[in-house]
Short mmCIF file of C-alpha atoms and ligand atoms in Angstrom, two decimals:
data_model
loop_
_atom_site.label_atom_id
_atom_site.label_comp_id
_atom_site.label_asym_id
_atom_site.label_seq_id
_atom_site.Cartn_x
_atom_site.Cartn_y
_atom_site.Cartn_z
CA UNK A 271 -7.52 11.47 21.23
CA UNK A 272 -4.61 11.32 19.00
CA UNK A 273 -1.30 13.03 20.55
CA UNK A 274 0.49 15.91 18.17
CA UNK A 275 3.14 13.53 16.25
CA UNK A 276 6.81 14.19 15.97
CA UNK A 277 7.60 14.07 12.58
CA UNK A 278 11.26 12.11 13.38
CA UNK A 279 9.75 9.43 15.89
CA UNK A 280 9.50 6.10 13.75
CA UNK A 281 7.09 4.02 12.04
CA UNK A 282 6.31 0.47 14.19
CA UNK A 283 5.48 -2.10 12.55
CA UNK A 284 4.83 -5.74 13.68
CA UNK A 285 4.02 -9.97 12.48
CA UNK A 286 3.45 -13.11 13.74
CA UNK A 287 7.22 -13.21 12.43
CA UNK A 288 8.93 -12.56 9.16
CA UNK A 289 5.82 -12.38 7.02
CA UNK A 290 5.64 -8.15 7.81
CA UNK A 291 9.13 -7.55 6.18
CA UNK A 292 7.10 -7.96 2.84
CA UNK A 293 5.01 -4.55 4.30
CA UNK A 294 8.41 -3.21 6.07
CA UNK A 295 10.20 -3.34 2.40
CA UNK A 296 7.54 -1.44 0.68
CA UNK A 297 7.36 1.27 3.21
CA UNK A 298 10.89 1.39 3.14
CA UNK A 299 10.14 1.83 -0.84
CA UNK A 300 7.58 4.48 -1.04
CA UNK A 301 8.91 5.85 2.23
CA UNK A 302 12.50 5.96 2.31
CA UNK A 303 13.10 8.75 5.00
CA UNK A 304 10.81 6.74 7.35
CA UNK A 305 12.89 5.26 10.48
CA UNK A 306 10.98 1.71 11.13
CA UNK A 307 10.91 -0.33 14.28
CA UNK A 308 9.85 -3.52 13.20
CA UNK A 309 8.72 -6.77 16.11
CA UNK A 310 8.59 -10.23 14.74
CA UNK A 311 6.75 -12.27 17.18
CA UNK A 312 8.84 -15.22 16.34
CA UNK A 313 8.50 -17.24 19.70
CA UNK A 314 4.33 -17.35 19.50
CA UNK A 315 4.16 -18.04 15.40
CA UNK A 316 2.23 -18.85 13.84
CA UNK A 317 -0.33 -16.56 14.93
CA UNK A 318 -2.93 -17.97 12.57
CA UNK A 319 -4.58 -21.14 14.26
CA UNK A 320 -4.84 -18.80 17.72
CA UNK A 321 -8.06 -17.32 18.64
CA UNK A 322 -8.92 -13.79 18.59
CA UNK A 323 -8.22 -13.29 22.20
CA UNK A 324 -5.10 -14.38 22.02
CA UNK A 325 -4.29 -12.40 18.53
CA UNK A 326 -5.75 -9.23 20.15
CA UNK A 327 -3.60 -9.66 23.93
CA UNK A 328 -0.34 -10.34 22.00
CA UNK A 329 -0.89 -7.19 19.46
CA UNK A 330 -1.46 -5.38 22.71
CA UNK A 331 1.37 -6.35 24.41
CA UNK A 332 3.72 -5.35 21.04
CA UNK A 333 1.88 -1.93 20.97
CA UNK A 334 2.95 -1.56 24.68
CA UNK A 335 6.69 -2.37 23.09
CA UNK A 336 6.43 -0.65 20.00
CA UNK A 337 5.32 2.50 22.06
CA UNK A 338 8.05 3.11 24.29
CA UNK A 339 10.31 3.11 21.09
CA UNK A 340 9.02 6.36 20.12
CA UNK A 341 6.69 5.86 17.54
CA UNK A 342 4.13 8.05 15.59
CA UNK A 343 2.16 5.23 14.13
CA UNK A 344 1.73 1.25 14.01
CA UNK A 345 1.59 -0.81 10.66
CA UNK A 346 -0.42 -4.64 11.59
CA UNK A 347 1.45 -6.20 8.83
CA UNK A 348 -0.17 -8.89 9.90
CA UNK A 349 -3.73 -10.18 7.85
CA UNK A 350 -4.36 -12.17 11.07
CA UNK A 351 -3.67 -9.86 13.95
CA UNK A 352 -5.63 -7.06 11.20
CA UNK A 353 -8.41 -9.53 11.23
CA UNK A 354 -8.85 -9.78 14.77
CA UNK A 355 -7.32 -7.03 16.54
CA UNK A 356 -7.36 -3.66 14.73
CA UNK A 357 -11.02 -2.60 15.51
CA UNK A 358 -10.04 -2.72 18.91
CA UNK A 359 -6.75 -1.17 19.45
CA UNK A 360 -7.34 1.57 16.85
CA UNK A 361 -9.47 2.74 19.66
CA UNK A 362 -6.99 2.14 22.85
CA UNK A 363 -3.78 4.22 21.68
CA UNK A 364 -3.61 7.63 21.13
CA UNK A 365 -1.26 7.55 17.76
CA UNK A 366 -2.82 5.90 14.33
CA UNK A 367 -2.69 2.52 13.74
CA UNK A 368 -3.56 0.80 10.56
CA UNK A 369 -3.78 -2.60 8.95
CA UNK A 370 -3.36 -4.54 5.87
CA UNK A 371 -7.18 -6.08 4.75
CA UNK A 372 -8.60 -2.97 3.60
CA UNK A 373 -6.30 -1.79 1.65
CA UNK A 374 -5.95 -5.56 0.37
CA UNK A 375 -9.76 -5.22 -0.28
CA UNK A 376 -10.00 -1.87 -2.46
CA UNK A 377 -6.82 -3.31 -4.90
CA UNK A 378 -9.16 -6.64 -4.93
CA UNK A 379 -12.23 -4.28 -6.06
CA UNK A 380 -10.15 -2.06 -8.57
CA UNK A 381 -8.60 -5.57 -10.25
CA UNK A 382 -11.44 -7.91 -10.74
CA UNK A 383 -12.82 -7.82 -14.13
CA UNK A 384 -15.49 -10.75 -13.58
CA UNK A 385 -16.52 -9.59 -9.98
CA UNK A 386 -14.65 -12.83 -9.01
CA UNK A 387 -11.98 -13.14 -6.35
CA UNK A 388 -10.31 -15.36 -4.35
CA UNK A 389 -8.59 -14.93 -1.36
CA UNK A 390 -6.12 -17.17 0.58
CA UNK A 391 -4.52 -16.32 4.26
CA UNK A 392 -4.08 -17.97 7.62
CA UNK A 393 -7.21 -19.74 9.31
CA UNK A 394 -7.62 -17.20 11.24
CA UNK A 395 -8.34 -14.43 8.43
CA UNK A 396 -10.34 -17.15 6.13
CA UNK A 397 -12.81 -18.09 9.40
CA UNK A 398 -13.36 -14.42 10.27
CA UNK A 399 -14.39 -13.44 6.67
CA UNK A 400 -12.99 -10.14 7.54
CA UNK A 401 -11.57 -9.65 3.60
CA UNK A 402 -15.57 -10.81 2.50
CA UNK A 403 -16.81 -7.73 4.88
CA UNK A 404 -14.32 -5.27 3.68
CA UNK A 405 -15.22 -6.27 -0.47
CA UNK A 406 -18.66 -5.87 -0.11
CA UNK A 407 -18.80 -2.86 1.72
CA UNK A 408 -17.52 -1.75 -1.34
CA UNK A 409 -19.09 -3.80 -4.06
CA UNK A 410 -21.52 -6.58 -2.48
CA UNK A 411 -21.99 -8.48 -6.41
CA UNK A 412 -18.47 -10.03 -5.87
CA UNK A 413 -17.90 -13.12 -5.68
CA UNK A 414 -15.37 -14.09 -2.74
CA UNK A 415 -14.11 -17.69 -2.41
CA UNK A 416 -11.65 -18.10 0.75
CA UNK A 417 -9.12 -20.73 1.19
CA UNK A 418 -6.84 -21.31 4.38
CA UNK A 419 -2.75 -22.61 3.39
CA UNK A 420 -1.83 -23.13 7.06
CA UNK A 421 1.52 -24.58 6.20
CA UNK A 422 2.32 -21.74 3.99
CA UNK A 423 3.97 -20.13 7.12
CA UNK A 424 6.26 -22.64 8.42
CA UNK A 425 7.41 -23.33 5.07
CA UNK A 426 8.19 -19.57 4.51
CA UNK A 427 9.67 -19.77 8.06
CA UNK A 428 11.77 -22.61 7.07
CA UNK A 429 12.79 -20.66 3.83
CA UNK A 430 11.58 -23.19 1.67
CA UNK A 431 10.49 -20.82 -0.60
CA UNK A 432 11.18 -22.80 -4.68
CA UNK A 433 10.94 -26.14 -3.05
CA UNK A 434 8.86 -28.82 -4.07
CA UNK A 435 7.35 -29.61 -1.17
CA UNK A 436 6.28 -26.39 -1.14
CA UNK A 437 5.01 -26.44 -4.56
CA UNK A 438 2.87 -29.76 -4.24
CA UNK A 439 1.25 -27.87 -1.11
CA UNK A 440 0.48 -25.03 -3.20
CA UNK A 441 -1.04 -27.05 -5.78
CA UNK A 442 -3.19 -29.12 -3.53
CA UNK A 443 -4.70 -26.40 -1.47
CA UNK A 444 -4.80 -23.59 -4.94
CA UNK A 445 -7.10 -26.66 -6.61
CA UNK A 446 -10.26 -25.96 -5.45
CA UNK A 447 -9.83 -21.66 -5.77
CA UNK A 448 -8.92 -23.20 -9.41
CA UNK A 449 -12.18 -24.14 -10.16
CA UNK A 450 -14.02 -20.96 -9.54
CA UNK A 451 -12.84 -19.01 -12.28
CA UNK A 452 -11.41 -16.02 -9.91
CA UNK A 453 -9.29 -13.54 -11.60
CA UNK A 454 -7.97 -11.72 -9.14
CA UNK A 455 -6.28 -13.30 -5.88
CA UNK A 456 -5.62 -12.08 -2.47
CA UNK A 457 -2.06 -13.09 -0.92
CA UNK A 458 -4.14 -12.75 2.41
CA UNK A 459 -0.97 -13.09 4.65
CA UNK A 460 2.22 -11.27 4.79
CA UNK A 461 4.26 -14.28 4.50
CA UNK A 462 2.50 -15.25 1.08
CA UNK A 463 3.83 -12.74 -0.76
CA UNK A 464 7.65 -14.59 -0.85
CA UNK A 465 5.50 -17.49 -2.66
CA UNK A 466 4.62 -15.37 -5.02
CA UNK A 467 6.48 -16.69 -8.13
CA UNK A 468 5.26 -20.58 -6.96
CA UNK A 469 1.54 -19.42 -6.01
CA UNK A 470 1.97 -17.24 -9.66
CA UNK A 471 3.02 -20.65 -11.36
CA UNK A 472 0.02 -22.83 -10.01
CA UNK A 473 -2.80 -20.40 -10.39
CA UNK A 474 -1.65 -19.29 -14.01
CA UNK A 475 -1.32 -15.98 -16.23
CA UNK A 476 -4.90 -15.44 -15.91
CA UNK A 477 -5.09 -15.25 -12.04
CA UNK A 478 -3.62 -10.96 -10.84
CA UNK A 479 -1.98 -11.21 -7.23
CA UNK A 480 -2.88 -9.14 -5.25
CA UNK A 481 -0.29 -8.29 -2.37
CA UNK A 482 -2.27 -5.87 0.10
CA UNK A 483 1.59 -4.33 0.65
CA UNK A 484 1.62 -1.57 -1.73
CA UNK A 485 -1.64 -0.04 -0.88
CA UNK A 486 -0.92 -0.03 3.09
CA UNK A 487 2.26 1.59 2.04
CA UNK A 488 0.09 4.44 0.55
CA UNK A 489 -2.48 4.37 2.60
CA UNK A 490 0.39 5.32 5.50
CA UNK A 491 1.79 7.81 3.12
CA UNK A 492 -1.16 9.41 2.73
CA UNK A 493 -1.79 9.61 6.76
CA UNK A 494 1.56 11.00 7.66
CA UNK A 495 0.57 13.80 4.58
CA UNK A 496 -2.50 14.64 6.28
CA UNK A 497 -1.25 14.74 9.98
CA UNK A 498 1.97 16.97 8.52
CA UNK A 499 4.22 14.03 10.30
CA UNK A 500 6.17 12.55 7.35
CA UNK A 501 9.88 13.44 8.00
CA UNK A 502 11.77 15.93 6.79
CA UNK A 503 15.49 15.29 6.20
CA UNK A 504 17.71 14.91 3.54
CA UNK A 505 19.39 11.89 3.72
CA UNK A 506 17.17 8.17 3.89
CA UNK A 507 16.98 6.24 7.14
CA UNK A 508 18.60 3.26 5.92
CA UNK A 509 20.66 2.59 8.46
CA UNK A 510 18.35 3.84 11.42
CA UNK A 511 15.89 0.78 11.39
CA UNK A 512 15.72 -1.51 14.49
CA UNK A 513 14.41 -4.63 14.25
CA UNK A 514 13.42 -6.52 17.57
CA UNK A 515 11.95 -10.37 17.89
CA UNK A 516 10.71 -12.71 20.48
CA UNK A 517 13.22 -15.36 19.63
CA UNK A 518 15.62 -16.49 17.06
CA UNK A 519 17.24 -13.66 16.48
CA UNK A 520 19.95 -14.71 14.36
CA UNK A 521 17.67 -16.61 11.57
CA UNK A 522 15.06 -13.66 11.60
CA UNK A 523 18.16 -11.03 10.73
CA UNK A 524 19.99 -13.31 8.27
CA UNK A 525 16.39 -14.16 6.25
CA UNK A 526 15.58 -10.15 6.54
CA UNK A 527 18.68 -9.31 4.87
CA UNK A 528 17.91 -11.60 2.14
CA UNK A 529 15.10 -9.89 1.70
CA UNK A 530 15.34 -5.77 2.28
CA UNK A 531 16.68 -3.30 0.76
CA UNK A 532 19.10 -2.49 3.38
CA UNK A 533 21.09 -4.50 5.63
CA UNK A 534 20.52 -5.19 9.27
CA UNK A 535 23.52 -5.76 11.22
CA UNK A 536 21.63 -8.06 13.97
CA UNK A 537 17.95 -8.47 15.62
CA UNK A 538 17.14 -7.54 19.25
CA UNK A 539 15.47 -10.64 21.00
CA UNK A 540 13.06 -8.91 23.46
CA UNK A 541 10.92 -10.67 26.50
CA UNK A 542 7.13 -9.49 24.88
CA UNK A 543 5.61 -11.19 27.79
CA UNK A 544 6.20 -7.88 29.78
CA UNK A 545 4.26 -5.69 28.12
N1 DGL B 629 1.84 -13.22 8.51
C1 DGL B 629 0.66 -13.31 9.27
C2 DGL B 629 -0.58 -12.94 8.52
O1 DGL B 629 -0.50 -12.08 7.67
C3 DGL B 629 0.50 -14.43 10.25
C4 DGL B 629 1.01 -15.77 9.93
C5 DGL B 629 0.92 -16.69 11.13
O2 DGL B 629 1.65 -16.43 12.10
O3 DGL B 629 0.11 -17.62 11.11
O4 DGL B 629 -1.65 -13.41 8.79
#
């Protein structure tokens, strides 16, 4: 059963590693009152090329964390972790917990003019076909072509974000999505959406991005509205965010202040392992 929420406890949110700032920065956008406690599991990235077992004992031991930080609800803003993991512990805690594919699905649905869409993520979400499920339960004529970019994540790790190694990946695994005439693309990972200008680039004018960010921002939104939890104070939560990895804590808080809109003084590095 879900427990009465406090309308001050936080927002949790977790990733594989830096990928779930891209979901953490629109929360922070549509939500600024919204205190976030954020977990990068940077010591056991990439999450993508685990099994589900694995994906679904290390979201459970970050719940475990993210729960005795007072939270009122859990963000996976991870596609991976979402993929394998969210049926289950949706079920096992008693606050709400959401993830990123369906609401990555129904902006898929609304933008594709030619029922044609393609998505790319982490080997993980590509093998599970969890994004194929969650577009035809709402339209089954679409079209989905998947494609796996496993070393789209170390290279966002390693910040090369306008490099051109980076760019000839892109191009080589974006060819064969480039033949099947999609017009609307998934960024099917959290870290793909600080490609998007490169991934853009290869795939051309033609090709809408979809980043499932903005709709799991609303989709949250709208839960806290409906459970009368969103909080109620005058001034933002800026500079009540907490931010807590598994290692490299430096990096993580120097590349998160590169990239959100407020700035993080440092990054706890937690032992996950206990939870
Ligand atoms: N950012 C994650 C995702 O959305 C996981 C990346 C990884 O660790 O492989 O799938």
């Amino acid at each position: 059963m879900i427990k009465e929420p406090n309308r001050d406890s936080a927002i949790g949110i977790f990733d594989s590693g830096l990928g779930g700032l891209t979901v953490a920065r629109e929360i922070m956008r549509q939500l600024p009152k919204e205190k976030i406690v954020y977990f990068g599991d940077t010591a056991r990235l990439p999450y993508g090329s685990k099994s589900k077992e694995t994906i679904t004992r290390y979201s459970r031991q970050i719940i475990n964390f993210l729960m005795t930080q007072d939270v009122k609800a859990i963000v996976i803003a991870c596609n991976t972790a979402s993929s394998y993991a969210l049926e289950s512990v949706s079920r096992e805690y008693d606050i709400p917990i959401i993830g990123v594919i369906e609401p990555g699905a129904r902006t898929a649905v609304a933008s594709t003019r030619c029922k044609n869409v393609g998505v790319i993520g982490t080997e993980g979400t590509i093998s599970s076909k969890v994004y194929n499920r969650s577009i035809h339960a709402i339209d089954d004529s679409i079209i989905v072509s998947g494609k796996a970019c496993p070393l789209f994540v170390p290279l966002v790790e390693e910040g090369w974000i306008y490099d051109d190694v980076t760019r000839t990946v892109a191009e080589r695994y974006l060819y064969d999505l480039k033949q099947e005439n999609i017009d609307t693309l998934i960024l099917g990972c959290t870290h793909y959406p600080l490609l998007r200008k490169l991934v853009g680039e290869v795939m051309g004018p033609d090709v809408v991005l979809v980043n499932p960010a903005y709709e799991t921002a609303r989709d949250l939104k709208a839960l806290l509205e409906a459970t009368d939890s969103l909080r109620k104070c005058s001034s933002n939560a800026e500079e009540e965010h907490s931010f807590f990895v598994s290692d490299k804590a430096r990096s993580f808080s120097n590349f998160a202040n590169s990239i959100l809109p407020c700035n993080i003084d440092s990054a706890h590095k937690i032992d996950i392992e206990k939870y």
